[in-house]
Coordinates of C-alpha atoms and ligand atoms in Angstrom, one line a residue:
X1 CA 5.8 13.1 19.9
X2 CA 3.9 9.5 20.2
X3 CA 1.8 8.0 18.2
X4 CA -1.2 8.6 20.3
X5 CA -0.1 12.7 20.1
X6 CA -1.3 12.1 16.5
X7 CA -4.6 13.7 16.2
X8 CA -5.2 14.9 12.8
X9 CA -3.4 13.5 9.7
X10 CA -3.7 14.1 6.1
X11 CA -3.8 11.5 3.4
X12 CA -2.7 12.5 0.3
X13 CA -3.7 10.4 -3.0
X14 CA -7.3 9.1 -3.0
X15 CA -6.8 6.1 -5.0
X16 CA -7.0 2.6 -4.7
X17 CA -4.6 2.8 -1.5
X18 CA -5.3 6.5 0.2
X19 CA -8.8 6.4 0.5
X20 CA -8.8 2.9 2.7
X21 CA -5.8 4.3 4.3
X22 CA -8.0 7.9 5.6
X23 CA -11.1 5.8 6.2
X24 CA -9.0 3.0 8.5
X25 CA -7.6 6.6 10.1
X26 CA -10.7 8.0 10.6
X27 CA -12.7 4.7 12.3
X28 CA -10.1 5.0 14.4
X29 CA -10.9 8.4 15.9
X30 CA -8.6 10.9 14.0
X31 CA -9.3 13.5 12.6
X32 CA -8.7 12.8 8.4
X33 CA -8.5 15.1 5.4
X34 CA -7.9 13.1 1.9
X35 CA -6.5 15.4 -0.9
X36 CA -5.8 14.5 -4.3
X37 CA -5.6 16.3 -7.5
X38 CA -8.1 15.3 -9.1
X39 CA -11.5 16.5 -7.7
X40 CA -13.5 13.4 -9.2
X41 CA -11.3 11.1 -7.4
X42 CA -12.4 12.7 -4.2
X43 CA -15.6 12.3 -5.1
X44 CA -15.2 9.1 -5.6
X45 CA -13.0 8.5 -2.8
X46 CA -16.1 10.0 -0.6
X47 CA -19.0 8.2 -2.2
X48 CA -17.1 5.1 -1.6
X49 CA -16.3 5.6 1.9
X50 CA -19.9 6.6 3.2
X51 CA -21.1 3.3 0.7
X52 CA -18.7 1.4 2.8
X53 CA -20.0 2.7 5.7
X54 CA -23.7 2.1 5.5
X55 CA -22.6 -1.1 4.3
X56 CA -21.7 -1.9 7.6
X57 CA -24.7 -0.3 9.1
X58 CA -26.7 -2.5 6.8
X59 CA -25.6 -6.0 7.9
X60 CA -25.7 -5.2 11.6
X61 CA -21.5 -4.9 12.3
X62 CA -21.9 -1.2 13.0
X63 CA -24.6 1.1 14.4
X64 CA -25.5 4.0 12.5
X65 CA -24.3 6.3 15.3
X66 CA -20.8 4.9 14.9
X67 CA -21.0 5.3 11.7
X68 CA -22.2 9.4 11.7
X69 CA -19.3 9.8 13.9
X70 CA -16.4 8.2 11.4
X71 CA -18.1 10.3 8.9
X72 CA -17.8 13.7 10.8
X73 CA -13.9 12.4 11.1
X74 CA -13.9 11.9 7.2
X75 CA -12.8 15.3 5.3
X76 CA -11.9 15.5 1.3
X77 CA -10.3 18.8 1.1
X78 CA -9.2 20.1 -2.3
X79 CA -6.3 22.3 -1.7
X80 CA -3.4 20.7 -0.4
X81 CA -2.4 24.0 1.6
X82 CA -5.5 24.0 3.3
X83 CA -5.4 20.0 3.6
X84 CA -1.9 19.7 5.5
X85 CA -1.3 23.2 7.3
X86 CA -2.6 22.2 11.0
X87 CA -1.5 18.1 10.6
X88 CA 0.3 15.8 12.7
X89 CA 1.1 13.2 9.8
X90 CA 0.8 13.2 6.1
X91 CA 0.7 9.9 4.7
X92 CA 1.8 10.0 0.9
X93 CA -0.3 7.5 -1.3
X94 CA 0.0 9.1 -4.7
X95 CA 1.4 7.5 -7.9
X96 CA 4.5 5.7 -8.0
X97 CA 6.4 8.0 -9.8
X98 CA 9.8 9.4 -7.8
X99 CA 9.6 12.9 -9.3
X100 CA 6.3 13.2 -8.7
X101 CA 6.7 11.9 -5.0
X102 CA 9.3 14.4 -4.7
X103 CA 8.1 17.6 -5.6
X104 CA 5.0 16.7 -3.3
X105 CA 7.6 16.4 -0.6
X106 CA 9.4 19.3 -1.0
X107 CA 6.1 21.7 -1.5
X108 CA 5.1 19.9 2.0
X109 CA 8.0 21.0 3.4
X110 CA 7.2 24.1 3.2
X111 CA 3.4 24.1 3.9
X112 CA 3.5 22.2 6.9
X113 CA 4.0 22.7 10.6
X114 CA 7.5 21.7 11.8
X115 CA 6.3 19.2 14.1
X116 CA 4.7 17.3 11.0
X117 CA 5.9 13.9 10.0
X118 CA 6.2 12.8 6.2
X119 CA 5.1 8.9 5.7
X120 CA 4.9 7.6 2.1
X121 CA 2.8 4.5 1.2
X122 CA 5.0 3.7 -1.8
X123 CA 5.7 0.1 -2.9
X124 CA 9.3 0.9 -4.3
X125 CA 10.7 4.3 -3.1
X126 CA 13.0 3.7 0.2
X127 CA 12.3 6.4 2.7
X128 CA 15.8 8.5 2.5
X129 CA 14.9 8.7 -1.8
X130 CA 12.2 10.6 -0.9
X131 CA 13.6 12.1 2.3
X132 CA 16.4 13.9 0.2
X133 CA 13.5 16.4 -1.3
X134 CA 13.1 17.6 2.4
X135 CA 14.8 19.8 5.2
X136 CA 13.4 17.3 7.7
X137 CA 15.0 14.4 6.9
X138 CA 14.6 12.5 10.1
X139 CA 10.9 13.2 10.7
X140 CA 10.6 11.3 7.1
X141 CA 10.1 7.2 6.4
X142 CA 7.8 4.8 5.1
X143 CA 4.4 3.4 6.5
X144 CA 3.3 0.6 3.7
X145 CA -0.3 -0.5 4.1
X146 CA -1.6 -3.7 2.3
X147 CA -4.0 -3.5 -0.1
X148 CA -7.3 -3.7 0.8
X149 CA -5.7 -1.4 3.8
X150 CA -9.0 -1.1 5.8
X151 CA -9.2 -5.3 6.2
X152 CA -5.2 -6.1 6.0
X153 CA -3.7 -5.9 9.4
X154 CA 0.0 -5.5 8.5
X155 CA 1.7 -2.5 8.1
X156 CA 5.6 -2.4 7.5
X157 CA 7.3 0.7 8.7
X158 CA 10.2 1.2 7.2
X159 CA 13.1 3.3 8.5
X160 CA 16.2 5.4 6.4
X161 CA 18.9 6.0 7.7
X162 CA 18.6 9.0 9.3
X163 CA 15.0 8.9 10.4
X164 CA 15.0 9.7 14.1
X165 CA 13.8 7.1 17.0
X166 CA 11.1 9.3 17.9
X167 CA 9.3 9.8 14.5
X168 CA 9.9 5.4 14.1
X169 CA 8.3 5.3 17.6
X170 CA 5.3 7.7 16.6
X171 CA 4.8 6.2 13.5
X172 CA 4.7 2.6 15.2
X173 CA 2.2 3.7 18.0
X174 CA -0.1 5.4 15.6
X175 CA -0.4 2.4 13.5
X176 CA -1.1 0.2 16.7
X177 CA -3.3 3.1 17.8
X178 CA -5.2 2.7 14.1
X179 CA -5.7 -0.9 15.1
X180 CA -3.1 -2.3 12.7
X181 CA 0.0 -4.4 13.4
X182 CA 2.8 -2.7 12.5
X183 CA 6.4 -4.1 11.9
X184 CA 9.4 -2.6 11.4
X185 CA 12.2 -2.8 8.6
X186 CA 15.5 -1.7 10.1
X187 CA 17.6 -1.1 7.1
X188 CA 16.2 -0.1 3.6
X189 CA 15.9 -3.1 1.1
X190 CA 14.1 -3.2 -1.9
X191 CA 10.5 -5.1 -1.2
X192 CA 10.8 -4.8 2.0
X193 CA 9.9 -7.7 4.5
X194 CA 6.4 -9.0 3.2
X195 CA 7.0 -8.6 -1.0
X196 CA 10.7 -10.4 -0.3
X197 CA 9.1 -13.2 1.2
X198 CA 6.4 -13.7 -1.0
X199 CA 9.4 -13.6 -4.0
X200 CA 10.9 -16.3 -2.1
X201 CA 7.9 -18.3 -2.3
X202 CA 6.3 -17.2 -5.7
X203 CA 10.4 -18.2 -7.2
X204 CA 10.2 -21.4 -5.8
X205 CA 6.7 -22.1 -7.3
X206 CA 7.8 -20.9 -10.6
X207 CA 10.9 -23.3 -10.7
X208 CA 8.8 -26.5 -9.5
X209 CA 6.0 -25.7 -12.5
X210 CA 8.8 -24.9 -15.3
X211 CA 10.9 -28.3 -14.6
X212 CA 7.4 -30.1 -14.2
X213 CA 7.0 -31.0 -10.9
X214 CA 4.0 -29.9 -10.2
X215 CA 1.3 -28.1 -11.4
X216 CA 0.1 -24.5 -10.3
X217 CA -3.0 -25.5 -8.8
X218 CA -1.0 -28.2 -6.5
X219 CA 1.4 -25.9 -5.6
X220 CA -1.2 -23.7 -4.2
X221 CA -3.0 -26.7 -2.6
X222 CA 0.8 -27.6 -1.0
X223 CA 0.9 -23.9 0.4
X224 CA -2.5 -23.8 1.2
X225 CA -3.1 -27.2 2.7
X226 CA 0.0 -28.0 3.9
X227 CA 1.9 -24.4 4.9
X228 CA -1.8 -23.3 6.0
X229 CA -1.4 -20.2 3.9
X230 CA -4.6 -18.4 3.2
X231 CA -3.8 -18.3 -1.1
X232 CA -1.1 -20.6 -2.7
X233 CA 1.3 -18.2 -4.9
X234 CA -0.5 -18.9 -8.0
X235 CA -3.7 -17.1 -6.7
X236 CA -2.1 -14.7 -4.7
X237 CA -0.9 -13.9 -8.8
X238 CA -3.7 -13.8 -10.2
X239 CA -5.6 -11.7 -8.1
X240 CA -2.5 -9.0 -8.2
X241 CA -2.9 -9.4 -12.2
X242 CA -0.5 -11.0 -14.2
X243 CA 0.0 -7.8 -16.5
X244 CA 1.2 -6.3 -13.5
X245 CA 3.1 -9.0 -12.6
X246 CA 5.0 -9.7 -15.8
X247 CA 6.0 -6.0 -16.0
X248 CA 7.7 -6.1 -12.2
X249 CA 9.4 -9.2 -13.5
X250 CA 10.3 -7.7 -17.1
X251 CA 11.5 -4.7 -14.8
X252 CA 13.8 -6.0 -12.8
X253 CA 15.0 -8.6 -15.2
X254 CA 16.3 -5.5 -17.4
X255 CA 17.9 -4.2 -14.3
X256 CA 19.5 -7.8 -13.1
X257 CA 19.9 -9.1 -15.9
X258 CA 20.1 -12.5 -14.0
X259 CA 18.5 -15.3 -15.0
X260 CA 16.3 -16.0 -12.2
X261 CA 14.2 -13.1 -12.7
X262 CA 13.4 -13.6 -16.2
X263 CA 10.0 -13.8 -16.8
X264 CA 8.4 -17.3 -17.1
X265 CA 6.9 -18.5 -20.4
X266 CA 4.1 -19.7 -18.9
X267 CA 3.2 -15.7 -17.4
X268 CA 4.4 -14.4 -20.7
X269 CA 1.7 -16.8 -22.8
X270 CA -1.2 -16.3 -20.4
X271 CA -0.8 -12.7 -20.6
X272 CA -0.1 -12.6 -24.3
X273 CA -3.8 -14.6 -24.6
X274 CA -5.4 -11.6 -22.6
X275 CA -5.8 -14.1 -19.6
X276 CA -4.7 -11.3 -17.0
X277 CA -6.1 -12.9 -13.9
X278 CA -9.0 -12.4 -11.4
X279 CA -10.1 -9.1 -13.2
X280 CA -10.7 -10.8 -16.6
X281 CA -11.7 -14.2 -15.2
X282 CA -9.3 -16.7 -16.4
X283 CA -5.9 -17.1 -15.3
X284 CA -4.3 -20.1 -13.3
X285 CA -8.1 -20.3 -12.4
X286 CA -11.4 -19.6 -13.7
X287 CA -13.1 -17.2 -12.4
X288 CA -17.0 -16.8 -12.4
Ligands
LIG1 N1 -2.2 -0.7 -5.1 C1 -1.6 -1.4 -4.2 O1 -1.9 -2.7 -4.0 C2 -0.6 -0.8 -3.3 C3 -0.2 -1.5 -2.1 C4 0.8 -0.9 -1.3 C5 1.3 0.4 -1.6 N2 1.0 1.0 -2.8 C6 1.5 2.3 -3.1 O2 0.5 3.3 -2.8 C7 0.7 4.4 -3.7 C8 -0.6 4.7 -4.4 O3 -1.0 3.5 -5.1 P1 -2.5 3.3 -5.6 O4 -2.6 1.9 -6.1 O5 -3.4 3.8 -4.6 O6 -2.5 4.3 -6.8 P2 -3.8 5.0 -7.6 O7 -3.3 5.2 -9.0 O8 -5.0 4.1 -7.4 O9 -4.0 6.4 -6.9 C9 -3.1 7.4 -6.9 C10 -3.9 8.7 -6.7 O10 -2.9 9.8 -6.5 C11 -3.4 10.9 -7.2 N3 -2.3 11.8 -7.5 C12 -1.3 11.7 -8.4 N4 -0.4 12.7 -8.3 C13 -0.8 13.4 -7.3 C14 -0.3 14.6 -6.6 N5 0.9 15.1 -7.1 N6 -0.9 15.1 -5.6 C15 -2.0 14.5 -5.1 N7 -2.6 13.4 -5.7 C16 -2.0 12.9 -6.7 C17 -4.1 10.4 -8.4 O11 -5.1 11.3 -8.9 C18 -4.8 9.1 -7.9 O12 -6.1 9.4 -7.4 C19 1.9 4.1 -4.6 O13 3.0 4.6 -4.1 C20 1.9 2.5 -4.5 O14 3.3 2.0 -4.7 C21 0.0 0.4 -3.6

């Protein structure tokens, strides 16, 4: 199979990440059914979608033609038996729970052709955790889409150990085929390439503000201005949320216990004043 043999795909989860990931899918010519549990999230998932769409109609970077034509691509289906039993792919974005994850990949199992490749979406789960649930362990790994998925070009694909070359090869065409830049992540680590990295970086800038050498704000204007990154560490924080990010820190400080992944004071008092970020407009910044 190559990626371009990948003409319909199902995207299951129609949240935050699974209803950018069908939409980028479907722009790009293939056939798309989102499922989900929950009816109103396809709804949801829908309504936002065509909004998106006419958006884009709207301010002249699309014609409407186009536009009809990603729709007719664009299916939310209900039942997941009806939603997966002719697919090429099944892309996994549902919540980040492992049980969860893998009873949904064991009832594929059984519901899908055996051509069909499992790829999950998650954040945490390796491939070969979720690849156990399975009889077709080497047509399972990872695809991980950033968030917003439509707009971010990166996609990490991410490879257990006994994934097979072809299904890594489909996987890495179809994401070129679905206009994205795929790379690949040979061996299974935790965070994969992009979060490690932005660790790295988002460590560093914690040590430099908690021994006073700098302040947030000019350790973002040092990344931004002087690294030419897009968003220093301290807003790449707050737009993520610092809730979120104090419990991933709390997290895997309980399962480290090291003390370079306790959680700063500085994180733990904003967070503890409500200031949560981007989303309630005061964090490291102010937001209107
Ligand atoms: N949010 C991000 O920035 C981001 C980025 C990259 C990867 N991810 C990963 O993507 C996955 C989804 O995250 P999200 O932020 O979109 O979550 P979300 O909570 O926004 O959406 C999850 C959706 O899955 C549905 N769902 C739950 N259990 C289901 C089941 N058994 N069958 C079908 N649907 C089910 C829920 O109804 C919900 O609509 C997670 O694995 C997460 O780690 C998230």
């Amino acid at each position: 199979m190559s990626g371009n043999s990948i003409k319909k795909v199902t995207v299951i989860g129609a949240g935050t990440m699974g209803k950018h990931i069908a939409l980028n899918c479907a722009i790009y010519g293939i056939e798309t059914n989102l499922t989900d549990t929950f009816a109103d999230a396809l709804d949801k998932a829908l309504a936002w979608s065509n909004e998106y769409l006419d958006g884009r109609v709207a301010k002249g970077k699309m014609t409407s033609e186009k536009a009809d034509e990603i729709k007719k691509n664009f299916h939310t289906v209900s039942s997941l038996e009806d939603a997966v039993k002719d697919v090429d792919l099944v892309i996994e974005a549902i919540i980040e729970n492992l049980e969860v994850k893998r009873e949904l990949f064991a009832k594929l199992d059984l519901i899908t052709p055996a051509h069909t490749i499992f790829a999950s979406n998650s954040s945490t789960f390796v491939p070969s955790a979720l690849a156990v649930a399975t009889k077709r362990p080497e047509k399972v790994a990872n695809i991980h889409y950033f968030n917003p998925a439509v707009h971010m070009q990166l996609v990490e694909v991410i490879k257990s150990p006994v994934s097979s070359p072809d299904t890594l090869e489909t996987l890495m065409e179809f994401a070129k085929a679905t206009g994205k830049t795929p790379i690949l992540v040979q061996k299974e680590i935790d965070g994969f390439i992009v979060n490690n990295i932005l660790a790295g970086i988002t460590n560093t800038a914690w040590f430099l503000v908690e021994n006073g050498y700098a302040t947030p704000q000019d350790i973002d204007l040092g990344a931004e201005k002087g690294l030419g990154h897009a968003m220093g560490p301290f807003r790449t924080l707050d737009l993520a949320g610092l809730d979120t990010i104090l419990s991933i820190r709390q997290a895997k400080y309980e399962k480290s216990g090291k003390e370079q992944d306790k959680p700063p004071a500085l994180l733990v008092e904003l967070v503890k004043n409500g200031h949560l970020g981007k989303k309630t407009g005061k964090g490291f910044y102010t937001y209107e």
